[in-house]
Amino acid sequence: MARTLAPVIVAVAALGAPASLHAQGRERFIASLERFSNAVAGTHGDEGPILLAAVDGMSQGLQEWDTLIANVESRFAAE
């Protein structure tokens, strides 16, 4: 199921943000989401570290993305 949701999540993330927000945080989140969705099937039995690293990468990416959005919003508010 996660493999079928990953492309949808990536598409929403890619289409839902203005072009100016396509920054490093977004890229880090999407790359980590791809790693997570590839490892979540658990076909080898040793995916734990990969999953944890992917979740950490998604978290960091979202934090960076949120910071960028907050910066853009504050500039809009100032104008």
Backbone atoms as SQL, in Angstrom:
CREATE TABLE atoms (id INTEGER PRIMARY KEY, chain TEXT, resi INTEGER, resn TEXT, atom TEXT, x REAL, y REAL, z REAL);
INSERT INTO atoms VALUES
  (1, 'A', 1, 'MET', 'N', 0.818, -1.195, 0.000),
  (2, 'A', 1, 'MET', 'CA', 0.000, 0.000, 0.000),
  (3, 'A', 1, 'MET', 'C', 0.861, 1.258, 0.000),
  (4, 'A', 2, 'ALA', 'N', 1.949, 1.247, 0.764),
  (5, 'A', 2, 'ALA', 'CA', 2.813, 2.428, 0.816),
  (6, 'A', 2, 'ALA', 'C', 3.411, 2.733, -0.544),
  (7, 'A', 3, 'ARG', 'N', 3.703, 1.703, -1.311),
  (8, 'A', 3, 'ARG', 'CA', 4.258, 1.930, -2.641),
  (9, 'A', 3, 'ARG', 'C', 3.252, 2.609, -3.561),
  (10, 'A', 4, 'THR', 'N', 1.977, 2.355, -3.345),
  (11, 'A', 4, 'THR', 'CA', 0.973, 2.998, -4.178),
  (12, 'A', 4, 'THR', 'C', 0.681, 4.414, -3.717),
  (13, 'A', 5, 'LEU', 'N', 0.888, 4.714, -2.431),
  (14, 'A', 5, 'LEU', 'CA', 0.645, 6.060, -1.924),
  (15, 'A', 5, 'LEU', 'C', 1.814, 7.001, -2.182),
  (16, 'A', 6, 'ALA', 'N', 3.022, 6.488, -2.264),
  (17, 'A', 6, 'ALA', 'CA', 4.203, 7.339, -2.422),
  (18, 'A', 6, 'ALA', 'C', 4.117, 8.229, -3.656),
  (19, 'A', 7, 'PRO', 'N', 3.773, 7.704, -4.832),
  (20, 'A', 7, 'PRO', 'CA', 3.683, 8.611, -5.987),
  (21, 'A', 7, 'PRO', 'C', 2.618, 9.688, -5.810),
  (22, 'A', 8, 'VAL', 'N', 1.533, 9.358, -5.137),
  (23, 'A', 8, 'VAL', 'CA', 0.480, 10.343, -4.896),
  (24, 'A', 8, 'VAL', 'C', 0.995, 11.447, -3.980),
  (25, 'A', 9, 'ILE', 'N', 1.685, 11.062, -2.916),
  (26, 'A', 9, 'ILE', 'CA', 2.235, 12.040, -1.982),
  (27, 'A', 9, 'ILE', 'C', 3.252, 12.936, -2.677),
  (28, 'A', 10, 'VAL', 'N', 4.111, 12.326, -3.492),
  (29, 'A', 10, 'VAL', 'CA', 5.116, 13.106, -4.216),
  (30, 'A', 10, 'VAL', 'C', 4.444, 14.069, -5.183),
  (31, 'A', 11, 'ALA', 'N', 3.409, 13.615, -5.875),
  (32, 'A', 11, 'ALA', 'CA', 2.709, 14.487, -6.825),
  (33, 'A', 11, 'ALA', 'C', 2.044, 15.649, -6.117),
  (34, 'A', 12, 'VAL', 'N', 1.410, 15.378, -4.992),
  (35, 'A', 12, 'VAL', 'CA', 0.764, 16.451, -4.230),
  (36, 'A', 12, 'VAL', 'C', 1.808, 17.445, -3.743),
  (37, 'A', 13, 'ALA', 'N', 2.928, 16.932, -3.244),
  (38, 'A', 13, 'ALA', 'CA', 3.989, 17.816, -2.763),
  (39, 'A', 13, 'ALA', 'C', 4.559, 18.650, -3.902),
  (40, 'A', 14, 'ALA', 'N', 4.729, 18.037, -5.057),
  (41, 'A', 14, 'ALA', 'CA', 5.317, 18.749, -6.185),
  (42, 'A', 14, 'ALA', 'C', 4.370, 19.792, -6.762),
  (43, 'A', 15, 'LEU', 'N', 3.093, 19.479, -6.818),
  (44, 'A', 15, 'LEU', 'CA', 2.131, 20.386, -7.430),
  (45, 'A', 15, 'LEU', 'C', 1.539, 21.387, -6.450),
  (46, 'A', 16, 'GLY', 'N', 1.625, 21.091, -5.167),
  (47, 'A', 16, 'GLY', 'CA', 0.980, 21.929, -4.181),
  (48, 'A', 16, 'GLY', 'C', 1.771, 23.147, -3.760),
  (49, 'A', 17, 'ALA', 'N', 3.008, 23.251, -4.152),
  (50, 'A', 17, 'ALA', 'CA', 3.839, 24.369, -3.723),
  (51, 'A', 17, 'ALA', 'C', 4.207, 25.239, -4.924),
  (52, 'A', 18, 'PRO', 'N', 4.263, 26.546, -4.736),
  (53, 'A', 18, 'PRO', 'CA', 4.709, 27.419, -5.809),
  (54, 'A', 18, 'PRO', 'C', 6.147, 27.107, -6.221),
  (55, 'A', 19, 'ALA', 'N', 6.500, 27.495, -7.414),
  (56, 'A', 19, 'ALA', 'CA', 7.835, 27.203, -7.936),
  (57, 'A', 19, 'ALA', 'C', 8.934, 27.753, -7.031),
  (58, 'A', 20, 'SER', 'N', 8.671, 28.877, -6.374),
  (59, 'A', 20, 'SER', 'CA', 9.696, 29.479, -5.527),
  (60, 'A', 20, 'SER', 'C', 9.993, 28.638, -4.289),
  (61, 'A', 21, 'LEU', 'N', 9.097, 27.701, -3.967),
  (62, 'A', 21, 'LEU', 'CA', 9.314, 26.872, -2.783),
  (63, 'A', 21, 'LEU', 'C', 9.993, 25.548, -3.109),
  (64, 'A', 22, 'HIS', 'N', 10.330, 25.335, -4.352),
  (65, 'A', 22, 'HIS', 'CA', 11.010, 24.100, -4.730),
  (66, 'A', 22, 'HIS', 'C', 12.476, 24.224, -4.328),
  (67, 'A', 23, 'ALA', 'N', 12.737, 23.956, -3.084),
  (68, 'A', 23, 'ALA', 'CA', 14.057, 24.177, -2.512),
  (69, 'A', 23, 'ALA', 'C', 14.616, 22.885, -1.952),
  (70, 'A', 24, 'GLN', 'N', 15.738, 23.003, -1.306),
  (71, 'A', 24, 'GLN', 'CA', 16.449, 21.850, -0.777),
  (72, 'A', 24, 'GLN', 'C', 15.604, 21.027, 0.192),
  (73, 'A', 25, 'GLY', 'N', 14.824, 21.656, 1.040),
  (74, 'A', 25, 'GLY', 'CA', 13.996, 20.924, 1.992),
  (75, 'A', 25, 'GLY', 'C', 13.003, 20.016, 1.299),
  (76, 'A', 26, 'ARG', 'N', 12.379, 20.528, 0.255),
  (77, 'A', 26, 'ARG', 'CA', 11.425, 19.743, -0.519),
  (78, 'A', 26, 'ARG', 'C', 12.127, 18.560, -1.170),
  (79, 'A', 27, 'GLU', 'N', 13.279, 18.826, -1.745),
  (80, 'A', 27, 'GLU', 'CA', 14.031, 17.755, -2.418),
  (81, 'A', 27, 'GLU', 'C', 14.469, 16.685, -1.421),
  (82, 'A', 28, 'ARG', 'N', 14.919, 17.106, -0.237),
  (83, 'A', 28, 'ARG', 'CA', 15.334, 16.158, 0.782),
  (84, 'A', 28, 'ARG', 'C', 14.147, 15.303, 1.229),
  (85, 'A', 29, 'PHE', 'N', 12.986, 15.948, 1.418),
  (86, 'A', 29, 'PHE', 'CA', 11.791, 15.219, 1.830),
  (87, 'A', 29, 'PHE', 'C', 11.412, 14.173, 0.790),
  (88, 'A', 30, 'ILE', 'N', 11.364, 14.561, -0.475),
  (89, 'A', 30, 'ILE', 'CA', 10.950, 13.637, -1.535),
  (90, 'A', 30, 'ILE', 'C', 11.939, 12.490, -1.684),
  (91, 'A', 31, 'ALA', 'N', 13.238, 12.776, -1.642),
  (92, 'A', 31, 'ALA', 'CA', 14.241, 11.708, -1.743),
  (93, 'A', 31, 'ALA', 'C', 14.116, 10.737, -0.569),
  (94, 'A', 32, 'SER', 'N', 13.890, 11.266, 0.619),
  (95, 'A', 32, 'SER', 'CA', 13.735, 10.411, 1.793),
  (96, 'A', 32, 'SER', 'C', 12.450, 9.602, 1.723),
  (97, 'A', 33, 'LEU', 'N', 11.400, 10.194, 1.203),
  (98, 'A', 33, 'LEU', 'CA', 10.141, 9.485, 1.031),
  (99, 'A', 33, 'LEU', 'C', 10.314, 8.325, 0.051),
  (100, 'A', 34, 'GLU', 'N', 11.061, 8.550, -1.006),
  (101, 'A', 34, 'GLU', 'CA', 11.337, 7.478, -1.969),
  (102, 'A', 34, 'GLU', 'C', 12.124, 6.347, -1.318),
  (103, 'A', 35, 'ARG', 'N', 13.159, 6.704, -0.530),
  (104, 'A', 35, 'ARG', 'CA', 13.932, 5.671, 0.172),
  (105, 'A', 35, 'ARG', 'C', 13.050, 4.896, 1.134),
  (106, 'A', 36, 'PHE', 'N', 12.183, 5.613, 1.848),
  (107, 'A', 36, 'PHE', 'CA', 11.274, 4.969, 2.794),
  (108, 'A', 36, 'PHE', 'C', 10.333, 4.011, 2.070),
  (109, 'A', 37, 'SER', 'N', 9.721, 4.473, 0.990),
  (110, 'A', 37, 'SER', 'CA', 8.751, 3.631, 0.284),
  (111, 'A', 37, 'SER', 'C', 9.408, 2.416, -0.349),
  (112, 'A', 38, 'ASN', 'N', 10.668, 2.530, -0.740),
  (113, 'A', 38, 'ASN', 'CA', 11.378, 1.380, -1.293),
  (114, 'A', 38, 'ASN', 'C', 11.748, 0.366, -0.217),
  (115, 'A', 39, 'ALA', 'N', 12.011, 0.827, 0.991),
  (116, 'A', 39, 'ALA', 'CA', 12.451, -0.069, 2.060),
  (117, 'A', 39, 'ALA', 'C', 11.302, -0.620, 2.895),
  (118, 'A', 40, 'VAL', 'N', 10.138, -0.002, 2.841),
  (119, 'A', 40, 'VAL', 'CA', 9.047, -0.362, 3.748),
  (120, 'A', 40, 'VAL', 'C', 8.501, -1.773, 3.492),
  (121, 'A', 41, 'ALA', 'N', 8.699, -2.316, 2.325),
  (122, 'A', 41, 'ALA', 'CA', 8.204, -3.669, 2.030),
  (123, 'A', 41, 'ALA', 'C', 8.858, -4.717, 2.925),
  (124, 'A', 42, 'GLY', 'N', 10.076, -4.450, 3.374),
  (125, 'A', 42, 'GLY', 'CA', 10.743, -5.359, 4.306),
  (126, 'A', 42, 'GLY', 'C', 11.130, -6.693, 3.708),
  (127, 'A', 43, 'THR', 'N', 11.573, -6.712, 2.475),
  (128, 'A', 43, 'THR', 'CA', 11.886, -7.976, 1.821),
  (129, 'A', 43, 'THR', 'C', 13.180, -8.612, 2.314),
  (130, 'A', 44, 'HIS', 'N', 14.070, -7.844, 2.930),
  (131, 'A', 44, 'HIS', 'CA', 15.353, -8.392, 3.375),
  (132, 'A', 44, 'HIS', 'C', 15.420, -8.629, 4.879),
  (133, 'A', 45, 'GLY', 'N', 14.581, -7.964, 5.632),
  (134, 'A', 45, 'GLY', 'CA', 14.575, -8.128, 7.082),
  (135, 'A', 45, 'GLY', 'C', 15.529, -7.219, 7.834),
  (136, 'A', 46, 'ASP', 'N', 16.326, -6.443, 7.125),
  (137, 'A', 46, 'ASP', 'CA', 17.290, -5.545, 7.784),
  (138, 'A', 46, 'ASP', 'C', 17.047, -4.082, 7.416),
  (139, 'A', 47, 'GLU', 'N', 15.798, -3.750, 7.163),
  (140, 'A', 47, 'GLU', 'CA', 15.463, -2.412, 6.687),
  (141, 'A', 47, 'GLU', 'C', 15.325, -1.373, 7.792),
  (142, 'A', 48, 'GLY', 'N', 15.378, -1.794, 9.044),
  (143, 'A', 48, 'GLY', 'CA', 15.185, -0.870, 10.163),
  (144, 'A', 48, 'GLY', 'C', 16.019, 0.394, 10.073),
  (145, 'A', 49, 'PRO', 'N', 17.346, 0.275, 9.924),
  (146, 'A', 49, 'PRO', 'CA', 18.168, 1.489, 9.841),
  (147, 'A', 49, 'PRO', 'C', 17.838, 2.364, 8.625),
  (148, 'A', 50, 'ILE', 'N', 17.493, 1.734, 7.519),
  (149, 'A', 50, 'ILE', 'CA', 17.137, 2.495, 6.321),
  (150, 'A', 50, 'ILE', 'C', 15.843, 3.271, 6.561),
  (151, 'A', 51, 'LEU', 'N', 14.870, 2.602, 7.189),
  (152, 'A', 51, 'LEU', 'CA', 13.598, 3.264, 7.479),
  (153, 'A', 51, 'LEU', 'C', 13.783, 4.425, 8.448),
  (154, 'A', 52, 'LEU', 'N', 14.580, 4.208, 9.487),
  (155, 'A', 52, 'LEU', 'CA', 14.817, 5.279, 10.462),
  (156, 'A', 52, 'LEU', 'C', 15.519, 6.471, 9.821),
  (157, 'A', 53, 'ALA', 'N', 16.511, 6.194, 8.978),
  (158, 'A', 53, 'ALA', 'CA', 17.224, 7.275, 8.293),
  (159, 'A', 53, 'ALA', 'C', 16.289, 8.020, 7.341),
  (160, 'A', 54, 'ALA', 'N', 15.408, 7.279, 6.675),
  (161, 'A', 54, 'ALA', 'CA', 14.470, 7.916, 5.751),
  (162, 'A', 54, 'ALA', 'C', 13.487, 8.807, 6.504),
  (163, 'A', 55, 'VAL', 'N', 12.971, 8.334, 7.629),
  (164, 'A', 55, 'VAL', 'CA', 12.047, 9.136, 8.425),
  (165, 'A', 55, 'VAL', 'C', 12.758, 10.384, 8.949),
  (166, 'A', 56, 'ASP', 'N', 13.997, 10.231, 9.383),
  (167, 'A', 56, 'ASP', 'CA', 14.773, 11.387, 9.843),
  (168, 'A', 56, 'ASP', 'C', 14.978, 12.385, 8.703),
  (169, 'A', 57, 'GLY', 'N', 15.287, 11.888, 7.525),
  (170, 'A', 57, 'GLY', 'CA', 15.464, 12.765, 6.366),
  (171, 'A', 57, 'GLY', 'C', 14.181, 13.488, 5.999),
  (172, 'A', 58, 'MET', 'N', 13.037, 12.776, 6.074),
  (173, 'A', 58, 'MET', 'CA', 11.758, 13.430, 5.805),
  (174, 'A', 58, 'MET', 'C', 11.492, 14.518, 6.828),
  (175, 'A', 59, 'SER', 'N', 11.797, 14.236, 8.086),
  (176, 'A', 59, 'SER', 'CA', 11.589, 15.221, 9.143),
  (177, 'A', 59, 'SER', 'C', 12.444, 16.469, 8.917),
  (178, 'A', 60, 'GLN', 'N', 13.711, 16.259, 8.603),
  (179, 'A', 60, 'GLN', 'CA', 14.601, 17.396, 8.345),
  (180, 'A', 60, 'GLN', 'C', 14.141, 18.185, 7.126),
  (181, 'A', 61, 'GLY', 'N', 13.743, 17.469, 6.087),
  (182, 'A', 61, 'GLY', 'CA', 13.264, 18.129, 4.883),
  (183, 'A', 61, 'GLY', 'C', 12.021, 18.976, 5.146),
  (184, 'A', 62, 'LEU', 'N', 11.094, 18.432, 5.936),
  (185, 'A', 62, 'LEU', 'CA', 9.893, 19.190, 6.272),
  (186, 'A', 62, 'LEU', 'C', 10.217, 20.416, 7.105),
  (187, 'A', 63, 'GLN', 'N', 11.172, 20.287, 8.015),
  (188, 'A', 63, 'GLN', 'CA', 11.573, 21.446, 8.818),
  (189, 'A', 63, 'GLN', 'C', 12.156, 22.539, 7.930),
  (190, 'A', 64, 'GLU', 'N', 13.025, 22.154, 6.992),
  (191, 'A', 64, 'GLU', 'CA', 13.614, 23.128, 6.078),
  (192, 'A', 64, 'GLU', 'C', 12.541, 23.756, 5.197),
  (193, 'A', 65, 'TRP', 'N', 11.636, 22.930, 4.713),
  (194, 'A', 65, 'TRP', 'CA', 10.558, 23.398, 3.846),
  (195, 'A', 65, 'TRP', 'C', 9.647, 24.357, 4.612),
  (196, 'A', 66, 'ASP', 'N', 9.297, 24.006, 5.848),
  (197, 'A', 66, 'ASP', 'CA', 8.462, 24.876, 6.682),
  (198, 'A', 66, 'ASP', 'C', 9.136, 26.222, 6.941),
  (199, 'A', 67, 'THR', 'N', 10.448, 26.195, 7.173),
  (200, 'A', 67, 'THR', 'CA', 11.188, 27.434, 7.396),
  (201, 'A', 67, 'THR', 'C', 11.138, 28.316, 6.155),
  (202, 'A', 68, 'LEU', 'N', 11.308, 27.695, 5.002),
  (203, 'A', 68, 'LEU', 'CA', 11.253, 28.455, 3.752),
  (204, 'A', 68, 'LEU', 'C', 9.870, 29.053, 3.544),
  (205, 'A', 69, 'ILE', 'N', 8.837, 28.269, 3.804),
  (206, 'A', 69, 'ILE', 'CA', 7.469, 28.770, 3.661),
  (207, 'A', 69, 'ILE', 'C', 7.224, 29.932, 4.620),
  (208, 'A', 70, 'ALA', 'N', 7.669, 29.801, 5.860),
  (209, 'A', 70, 'ALA', 'CA', 7.499, 30.876, 6.840),
  (210, 'A', 70, 'ALA', 'C', 8.215, 32.143, 6.382),
  (211, 'A', 71, 'ASN', 'N', 9.403, 32.002, 5.796),
  (212, 'A', 71, 'ASN', 'CA', 10.141, 33.157, 5.289),
  (213, 'A', 71, 'ASN', 'C', 9.384, 33.840, 4.158),
  (214, 'A', 72, 'VAL', 'N', 8.840, 33.043, 3.247),
  (215, 'A', 72, 'VAL', 'CA', 8.077, 33.610, 2.122),
  (216, 'A', 72, 'VAL', 'C', 6.828, 34.309, 2.643),
  (217, 'A', 73, 'GLU', 'N', 6.133, 33.663, 3.593),
  (218, 'A', 73, 'GLU', 'CA', 4.926, 34.270, 4.152),
  (219, 'A', 73, 'GLU', 'C', 5.232, 35.581, 4.860),
  (220, 'A', 74, 'SER', 'N', 6.355, 35.621, 5.576),
  (221, 'A', 74, 'SER', 'CA', 6.691, 36.869, 6.271),
  (222, 'A', 74, 'SER', 'C', 7.038, 37.976, 5.286),
  (223, 'A', 75, 'ARG', 'N', 7.652, 37.624, 4.160),
  (224, 'A', 75, 'ARG', 'CA', 7.925, 38.635, 3.130),
  (225, 'A', 75, 'ARG', 'C', 6.633, 39.144, 2.499),
  (226, 'A', 76, 'PHE', 'N', 5.679, 38.222, 2.280),
  (227, 'A', 76, 'PHE', 'CA', 4.380, 38.644, 1.756),
  (228, 'A', 76, 'PHE', 'C', 3.686, 39.570, 2.734),
  (229, 'A', 77, 'ALA', 'N', 3.737, 39.235, 4.003),
  (230, 'A', 77, 'ALA', 'CA', 3.087, 40.057, 5.031),
  (231, 'A', 77, 'ALA', 'C', 3.733, 41.445, 5.101),
  (232, 'A', 78, 'ALA', 'N', 5.054, 41.499, 4.922),
  (233, 'A', 78, 'ALA', 'CA', 5.757, 42.778, 4.971),
  (234, 'A', 78, 'ALA', 'C', 5.395, 43.673, 3.786),
  (235, 'A', 79, 'GLU', 'N', 5.107, 43.040, 2.666),
  (236, 'A', 79, 'GLU', 'CA', 4.745, 43.832, 1.468),
  (237, 'A', 79, 'GLU', 'C', 3.334, 44.295, 1.591);
